[in-house]
Coordinates of C-alpha atoms in Angstrom, one line a residue:
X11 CA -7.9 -17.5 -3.5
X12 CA -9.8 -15.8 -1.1
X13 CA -11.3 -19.3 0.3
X14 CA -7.5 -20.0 1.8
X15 CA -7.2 -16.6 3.3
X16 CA -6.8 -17.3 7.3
X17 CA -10.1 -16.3 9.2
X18 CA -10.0 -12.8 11.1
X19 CA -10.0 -13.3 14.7
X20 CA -12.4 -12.0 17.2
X21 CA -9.7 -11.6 19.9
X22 CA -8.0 -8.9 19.5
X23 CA -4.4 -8.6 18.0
X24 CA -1.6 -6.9 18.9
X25 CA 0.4 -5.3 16.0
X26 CA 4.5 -6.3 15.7
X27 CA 6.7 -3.2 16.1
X28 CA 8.0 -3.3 12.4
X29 CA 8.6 0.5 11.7
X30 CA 8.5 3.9 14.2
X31 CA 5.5 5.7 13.7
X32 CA 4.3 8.3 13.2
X33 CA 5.7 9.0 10.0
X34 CA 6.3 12.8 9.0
X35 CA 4.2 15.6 8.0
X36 CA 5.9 17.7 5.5
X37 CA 5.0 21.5 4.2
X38 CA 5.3 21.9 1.0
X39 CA 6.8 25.6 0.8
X40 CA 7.9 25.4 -2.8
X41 CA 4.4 24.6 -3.8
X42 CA 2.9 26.9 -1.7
X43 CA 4.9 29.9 -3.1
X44 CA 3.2 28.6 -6.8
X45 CA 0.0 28.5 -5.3
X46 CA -0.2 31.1 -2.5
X47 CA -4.1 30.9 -1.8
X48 CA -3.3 26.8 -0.6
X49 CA -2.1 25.4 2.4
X50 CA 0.3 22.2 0.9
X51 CA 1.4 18.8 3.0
X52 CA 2.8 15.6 2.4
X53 CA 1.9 12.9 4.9
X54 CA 5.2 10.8 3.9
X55 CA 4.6 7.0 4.8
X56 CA 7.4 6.0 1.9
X57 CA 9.8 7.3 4.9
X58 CA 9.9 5.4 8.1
X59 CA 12.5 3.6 10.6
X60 CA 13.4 0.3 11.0
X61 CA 15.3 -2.6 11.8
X62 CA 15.4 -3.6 8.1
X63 CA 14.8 -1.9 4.8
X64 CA 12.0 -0.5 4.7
X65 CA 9.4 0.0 1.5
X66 CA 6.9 3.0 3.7
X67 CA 4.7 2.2 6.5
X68 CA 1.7 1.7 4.3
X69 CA 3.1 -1.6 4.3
X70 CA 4.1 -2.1 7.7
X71 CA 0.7 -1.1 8.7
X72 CA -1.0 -3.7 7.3
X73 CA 1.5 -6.2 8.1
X74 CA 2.0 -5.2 11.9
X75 CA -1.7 -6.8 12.1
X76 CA -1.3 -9.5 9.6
X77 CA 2.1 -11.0 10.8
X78 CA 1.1 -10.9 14.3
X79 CA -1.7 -13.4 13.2
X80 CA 0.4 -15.6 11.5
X81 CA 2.6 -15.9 14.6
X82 CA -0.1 -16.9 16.7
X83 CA -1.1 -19.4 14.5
X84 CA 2.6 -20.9 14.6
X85 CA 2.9 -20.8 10.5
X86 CA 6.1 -22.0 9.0
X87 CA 5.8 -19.9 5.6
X88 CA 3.7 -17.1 3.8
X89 CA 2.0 -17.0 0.6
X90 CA 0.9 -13.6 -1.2
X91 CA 0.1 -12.1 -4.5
X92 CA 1.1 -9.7 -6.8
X93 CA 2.9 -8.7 -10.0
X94 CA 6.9 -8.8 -10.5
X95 CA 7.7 -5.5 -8.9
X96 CA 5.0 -5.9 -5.8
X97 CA 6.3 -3.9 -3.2
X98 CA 3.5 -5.6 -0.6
X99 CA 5.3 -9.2 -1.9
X100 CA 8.3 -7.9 -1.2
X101 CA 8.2 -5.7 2.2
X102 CA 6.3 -9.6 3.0
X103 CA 9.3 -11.6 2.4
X104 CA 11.5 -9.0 4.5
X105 CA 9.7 -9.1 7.2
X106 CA 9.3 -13.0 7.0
X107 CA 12.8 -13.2 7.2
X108 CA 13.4 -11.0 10.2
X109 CA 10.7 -13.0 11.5
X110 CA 11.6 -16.8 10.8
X111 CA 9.0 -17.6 8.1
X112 CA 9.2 -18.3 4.6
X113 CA 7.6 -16.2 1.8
X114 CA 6.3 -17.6 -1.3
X115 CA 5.4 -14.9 -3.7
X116 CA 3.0 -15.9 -6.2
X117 CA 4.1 -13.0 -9.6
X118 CA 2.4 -12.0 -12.8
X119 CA 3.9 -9.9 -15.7
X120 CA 3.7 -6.0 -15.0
X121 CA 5.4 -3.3 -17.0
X122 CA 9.4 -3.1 -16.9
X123 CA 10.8 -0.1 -14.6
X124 CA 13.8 0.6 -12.2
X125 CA 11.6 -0.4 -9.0
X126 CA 10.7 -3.6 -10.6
X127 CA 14.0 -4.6 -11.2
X128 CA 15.1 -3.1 -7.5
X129 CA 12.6 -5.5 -6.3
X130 CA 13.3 -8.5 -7.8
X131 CA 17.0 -7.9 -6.7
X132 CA 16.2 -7.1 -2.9
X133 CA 13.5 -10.4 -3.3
X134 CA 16.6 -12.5 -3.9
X135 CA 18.6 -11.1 -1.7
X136 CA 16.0 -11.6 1.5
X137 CA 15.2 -15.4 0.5
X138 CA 12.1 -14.9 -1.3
X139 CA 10.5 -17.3 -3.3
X140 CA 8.9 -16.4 -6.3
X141 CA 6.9 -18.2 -8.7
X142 CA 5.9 -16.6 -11.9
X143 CA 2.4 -17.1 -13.7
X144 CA 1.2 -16.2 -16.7
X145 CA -2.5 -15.1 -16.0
X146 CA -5.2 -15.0 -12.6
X147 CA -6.5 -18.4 -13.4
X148 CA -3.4 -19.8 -13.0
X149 CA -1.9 -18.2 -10.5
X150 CA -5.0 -19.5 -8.4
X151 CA -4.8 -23.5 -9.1
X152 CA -0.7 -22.6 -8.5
X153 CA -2.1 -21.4 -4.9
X154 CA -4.4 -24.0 -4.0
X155 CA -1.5 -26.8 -5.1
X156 CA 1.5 -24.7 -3.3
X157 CA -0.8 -24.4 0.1
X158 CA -2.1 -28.0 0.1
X159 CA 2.2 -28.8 -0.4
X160 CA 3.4 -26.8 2.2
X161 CA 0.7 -27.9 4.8
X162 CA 1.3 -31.4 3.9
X163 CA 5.3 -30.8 4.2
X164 CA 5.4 -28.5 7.3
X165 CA 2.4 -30.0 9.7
X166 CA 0.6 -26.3 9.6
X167 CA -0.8 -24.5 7.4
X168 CA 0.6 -21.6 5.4
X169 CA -0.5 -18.0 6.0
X170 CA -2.4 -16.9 2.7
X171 CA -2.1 -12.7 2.7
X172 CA -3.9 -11.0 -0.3
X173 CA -2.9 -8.5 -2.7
X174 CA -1.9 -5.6 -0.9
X175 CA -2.4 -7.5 2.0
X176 CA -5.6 -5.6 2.0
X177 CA -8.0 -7.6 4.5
X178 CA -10.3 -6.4 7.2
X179 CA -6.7 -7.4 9.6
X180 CA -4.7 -5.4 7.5
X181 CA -6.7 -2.5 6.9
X182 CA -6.6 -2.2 10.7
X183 CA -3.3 -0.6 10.2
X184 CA -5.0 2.6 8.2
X185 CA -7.7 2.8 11.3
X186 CA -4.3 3.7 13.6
X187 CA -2.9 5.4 10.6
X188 CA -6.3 8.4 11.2
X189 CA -5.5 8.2 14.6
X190 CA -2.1 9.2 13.8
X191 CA -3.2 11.9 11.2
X192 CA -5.4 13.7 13.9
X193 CA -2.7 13.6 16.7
X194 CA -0.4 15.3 14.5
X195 CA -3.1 17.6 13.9
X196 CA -3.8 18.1 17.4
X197 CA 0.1 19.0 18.1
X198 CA 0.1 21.5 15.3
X199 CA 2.1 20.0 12.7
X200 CA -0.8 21.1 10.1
X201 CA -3.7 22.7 10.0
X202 CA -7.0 19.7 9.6
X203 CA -7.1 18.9 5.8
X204 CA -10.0 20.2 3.8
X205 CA -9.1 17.2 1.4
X206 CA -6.9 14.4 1.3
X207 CA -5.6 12.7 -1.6
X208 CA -4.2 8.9 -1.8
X209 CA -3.7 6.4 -4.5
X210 CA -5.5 3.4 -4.1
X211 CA -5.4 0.1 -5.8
X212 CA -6.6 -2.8 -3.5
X213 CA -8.4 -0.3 -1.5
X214 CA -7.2 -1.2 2.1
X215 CA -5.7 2.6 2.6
X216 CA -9.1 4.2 1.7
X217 CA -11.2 1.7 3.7
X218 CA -9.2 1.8 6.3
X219 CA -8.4 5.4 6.2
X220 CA -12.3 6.6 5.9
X221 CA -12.9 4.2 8.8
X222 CA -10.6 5.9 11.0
X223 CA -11.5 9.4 10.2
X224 CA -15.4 8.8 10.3
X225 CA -14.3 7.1 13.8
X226 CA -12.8 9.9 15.0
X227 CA -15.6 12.6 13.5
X228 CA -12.9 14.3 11.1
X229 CA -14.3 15.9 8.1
X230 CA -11.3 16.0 5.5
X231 CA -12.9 14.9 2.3
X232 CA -10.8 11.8 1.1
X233 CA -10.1 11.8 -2.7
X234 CA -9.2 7.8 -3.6
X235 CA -7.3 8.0 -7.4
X236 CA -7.7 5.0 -9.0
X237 CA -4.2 3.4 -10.2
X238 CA -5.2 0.6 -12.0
X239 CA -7.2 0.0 -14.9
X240 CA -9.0 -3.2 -14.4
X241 CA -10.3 -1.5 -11.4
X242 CA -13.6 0.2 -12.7
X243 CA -15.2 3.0 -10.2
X244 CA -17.7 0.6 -9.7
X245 CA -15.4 -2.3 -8.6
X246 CA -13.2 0.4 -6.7
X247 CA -16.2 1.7 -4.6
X248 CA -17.6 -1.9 -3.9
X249 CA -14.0 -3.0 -2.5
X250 CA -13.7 0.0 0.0
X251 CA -17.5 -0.8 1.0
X252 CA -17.1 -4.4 1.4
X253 CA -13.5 -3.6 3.3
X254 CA -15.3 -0.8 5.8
X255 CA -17.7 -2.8 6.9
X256 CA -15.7 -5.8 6.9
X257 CA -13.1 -3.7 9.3
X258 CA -15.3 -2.3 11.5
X259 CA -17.2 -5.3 12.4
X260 CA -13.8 -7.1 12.9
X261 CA -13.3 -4.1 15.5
X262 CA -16.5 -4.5 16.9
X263 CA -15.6 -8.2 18.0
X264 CA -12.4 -7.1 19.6
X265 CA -14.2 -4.2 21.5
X266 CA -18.1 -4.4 22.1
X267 CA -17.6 -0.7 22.6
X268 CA -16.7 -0.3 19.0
X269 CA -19.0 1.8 17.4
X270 CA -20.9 0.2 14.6
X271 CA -20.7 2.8 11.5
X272 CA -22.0 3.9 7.8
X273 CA -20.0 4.7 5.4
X274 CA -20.8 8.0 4.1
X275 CA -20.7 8.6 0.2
X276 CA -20.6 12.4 0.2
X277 CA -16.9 11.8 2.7
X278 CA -15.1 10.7 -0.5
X279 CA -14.9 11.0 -4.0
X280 CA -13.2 8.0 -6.3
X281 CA -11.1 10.0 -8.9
X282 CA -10.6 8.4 -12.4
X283 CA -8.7 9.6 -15.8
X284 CA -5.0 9.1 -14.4
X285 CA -4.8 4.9 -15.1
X286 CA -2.3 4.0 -17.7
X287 CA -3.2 1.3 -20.0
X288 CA -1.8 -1.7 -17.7
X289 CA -1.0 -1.8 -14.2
X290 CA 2.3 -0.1 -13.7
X291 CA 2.0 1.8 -16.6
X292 CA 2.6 5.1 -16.4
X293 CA 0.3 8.0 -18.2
X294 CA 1.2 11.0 -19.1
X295 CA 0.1 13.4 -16.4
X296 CA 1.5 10.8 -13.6
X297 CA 4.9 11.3 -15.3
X298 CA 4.7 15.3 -15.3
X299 CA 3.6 15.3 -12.0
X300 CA 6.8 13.2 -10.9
X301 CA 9.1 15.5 -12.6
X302 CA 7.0 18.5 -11.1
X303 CA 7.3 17.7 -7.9
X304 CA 10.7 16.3 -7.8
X305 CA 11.9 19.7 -8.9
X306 CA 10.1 21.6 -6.5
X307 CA 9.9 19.6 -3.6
X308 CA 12.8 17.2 -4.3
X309 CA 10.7 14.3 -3.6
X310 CA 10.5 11.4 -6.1
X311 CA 7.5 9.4 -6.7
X312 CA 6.5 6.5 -8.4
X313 CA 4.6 6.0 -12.2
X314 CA 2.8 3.4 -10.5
X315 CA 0.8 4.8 -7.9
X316 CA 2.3 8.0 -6.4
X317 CA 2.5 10.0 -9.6
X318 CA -0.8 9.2 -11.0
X319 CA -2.3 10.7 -7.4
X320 CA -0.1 13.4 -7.5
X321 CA -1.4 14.2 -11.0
X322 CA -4.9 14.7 -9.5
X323 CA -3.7 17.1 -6.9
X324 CA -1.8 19.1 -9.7
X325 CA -4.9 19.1 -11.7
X326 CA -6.9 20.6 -8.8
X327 CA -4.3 23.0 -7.6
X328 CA -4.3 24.5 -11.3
X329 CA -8.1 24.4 -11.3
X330 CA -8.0 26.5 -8.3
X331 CA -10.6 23.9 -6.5
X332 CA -7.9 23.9 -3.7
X333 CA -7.9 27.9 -3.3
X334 CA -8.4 28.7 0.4
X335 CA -8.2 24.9 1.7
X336 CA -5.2 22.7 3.2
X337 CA -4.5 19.7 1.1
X338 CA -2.4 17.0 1.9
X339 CA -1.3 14.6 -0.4
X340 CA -0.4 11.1 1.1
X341 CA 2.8 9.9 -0.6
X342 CA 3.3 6.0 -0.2
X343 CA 6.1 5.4 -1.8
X344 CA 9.6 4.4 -0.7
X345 CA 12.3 6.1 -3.3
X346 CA 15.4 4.7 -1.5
X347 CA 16.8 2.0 -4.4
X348 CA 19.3 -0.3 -1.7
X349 CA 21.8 0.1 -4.3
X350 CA 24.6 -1.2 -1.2
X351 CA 22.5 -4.1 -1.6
X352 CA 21.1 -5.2 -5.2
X353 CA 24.6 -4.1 -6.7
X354 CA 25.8 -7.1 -5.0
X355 CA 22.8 -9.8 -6.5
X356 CA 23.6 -11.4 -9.8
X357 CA 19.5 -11.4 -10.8
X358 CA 20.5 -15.0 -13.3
X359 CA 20.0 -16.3 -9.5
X360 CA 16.3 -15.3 -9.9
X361 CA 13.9 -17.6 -11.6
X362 CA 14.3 -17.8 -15.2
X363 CA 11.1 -16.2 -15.8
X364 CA 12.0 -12.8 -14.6
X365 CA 15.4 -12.5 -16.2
X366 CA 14.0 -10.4 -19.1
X367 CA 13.8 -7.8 -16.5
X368 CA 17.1 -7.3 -16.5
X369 CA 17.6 -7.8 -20.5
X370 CA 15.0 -5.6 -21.7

């Protein structure tokens, strides 16, 4: 539905205030002691501070930009994608609610887990509404009928956000996020990254991300591991193309100053063989590398995204490719489960389509 998505503005937005950045470098000493030869951090944006739960500022980046739109534009209710665990969906309809907008969260099947159902749960418990569908096609005519309802019903028109709310406005948010990386830098909370790892699925972090540190002349060499099987390399690298030079020439409007750039192939490397066979599937190495690191570090990932990158980095610090270089692994995900607050939902309040979640 990218026809309904609101048109990026050419004045320049301020972001909302939704979380306190930055969030927190962390050394990885445990990790270090197994490999010596390797300086080891974890740029944690699962952690971060705010006035509501929070799901990690990669999130909140890309909505401080995206929300501040829709208020502008005066919208009465949000519509976004994903599949029944979404954490974008869901961060969307908690900050709607904070905010005094509605969130319609259009859902398709995904693989049954603990987050999934937390999600649902804290979905319910923040006014969201879902709708379930059963395939793409669908869930697109669902869109175009639900927008042309809600514009009809509320006099404006809803605020379409897209998967991952990954947009030139929302990768905006992963620009400031390289800022942030190099000021902490700067003030000597790590040494500069030889490489940085992050998982990517609707490629918003990576585009934004290279676009910051190309902006800003750092050199770390960004390793983007794909997540998600229906995303071959091929569609992977044209999405963080398309979403570079989408972004900076969105930044250029705001700022005729803005330096018009190239995205340079030999600054990143897409990294395949850690997909599972569906999204949210977890393989194999993800699921080692989550009980790997939890032991060490005491720091719980995720089998969707977080594990599967965190496989790469194991697979590299075993290789010894990361002998004599600073890695830091960027760790998206939130493992706080809000049990004070889903142990009070009843999830037969949900719609009926995602009670097998629960009965599974």
């Amino acid at each position: 539905v990218v026809f309904l998505s609101a048109p990026e503005q050419e004045k320049k937005i301020d972001p909302i205030n939704l979380s306190s950045f930055p969030s927190p470098i962390i050394r990885c000493t445990e990790l270090e002691k197994l490999f010596p030869k390797t300086n080891m951090f974890i740029k944690h944006d699962g952690l971060s501070d705010t006035k509501k739960i929070s799901l990690g500022g990669n999130k909140l980046r890309k909505l401080a930009y995206i929300l501040a739109d829709a208020q502008n534009k005066q919208t009465k209710s949000l519509i976004t994608f994903g599949c029944a665990g979404s954490n974008h969906a869901l961060q969307t309809t908690i900050c709607a609610q904070e905010l005094g907008m509605n969130s319609y969260c259009l859902l398709l099947d995904q693989e049954n887990n603990s987050s999934v159902r937390r999600n649902l749960l804290l979905q319910e418990a923040y006014g969201g509404k879902l709708l379930y569908f059963k395939n793409r096609t669908e869930r697109t005519a669902g869109a175009v009928e639900l927008f042309l309802r809600l514009e009809q019903e509320e006099g404006v028109q809803p605020y379409v956000i897209p998967t991952g709310g990954s947009c030139p406005l929302g990768t905006v948010g992963y620009v400031d996020a390289a800022r942030e990386l190099i000021q902490q830098i700067q003030s000597g909370l790590l040494p500069q990254p030889d490489s940085i790892y992050l998982p990517v699925g609707s490629a918003g972090i990576a585009a934004g991300l290279l676009l910051g540190l190309q902006l800003y002349n750092n050199k770390a060499h960004v390793y983007c591991v794909l997540t998600e099987p229906d995303d071959a390399k091929h569609t992977l690298a044209h999405k963080i193309k398309k979403l570079f030079y989408e972004t900076n020439k969105l930044l250029s409007a705001w700022d005729k100053n803005f330096p018009k750039l190239e995205l340079e192939e030999k600054n990143y490397t897409i990294v395949t063989g850690y997909t599972g066979t569906d999204y949210g599937v977890a393989c194999p190495k993800g699921q080692k590398a989550l009980d790997f690191l939890q032991k060490q570090e005491h720091i719980t990932l995720d089998n969707t995204y977080s594990a599967k990158c965190f496989a790469a980095v194991l697979d590299d610090l075993r290789s010894k490719r990361c002998e004599d270089k600073t890695v830091l692994f960027w760790n998206t995900y939130c493992s706080e489960f809000f049990t004070n607050i889903t142990d009070m939902v009843d999830y037969k309040k949900l719609p009926k389509e995602f009670h097998r979640y629960f009965r599974d």
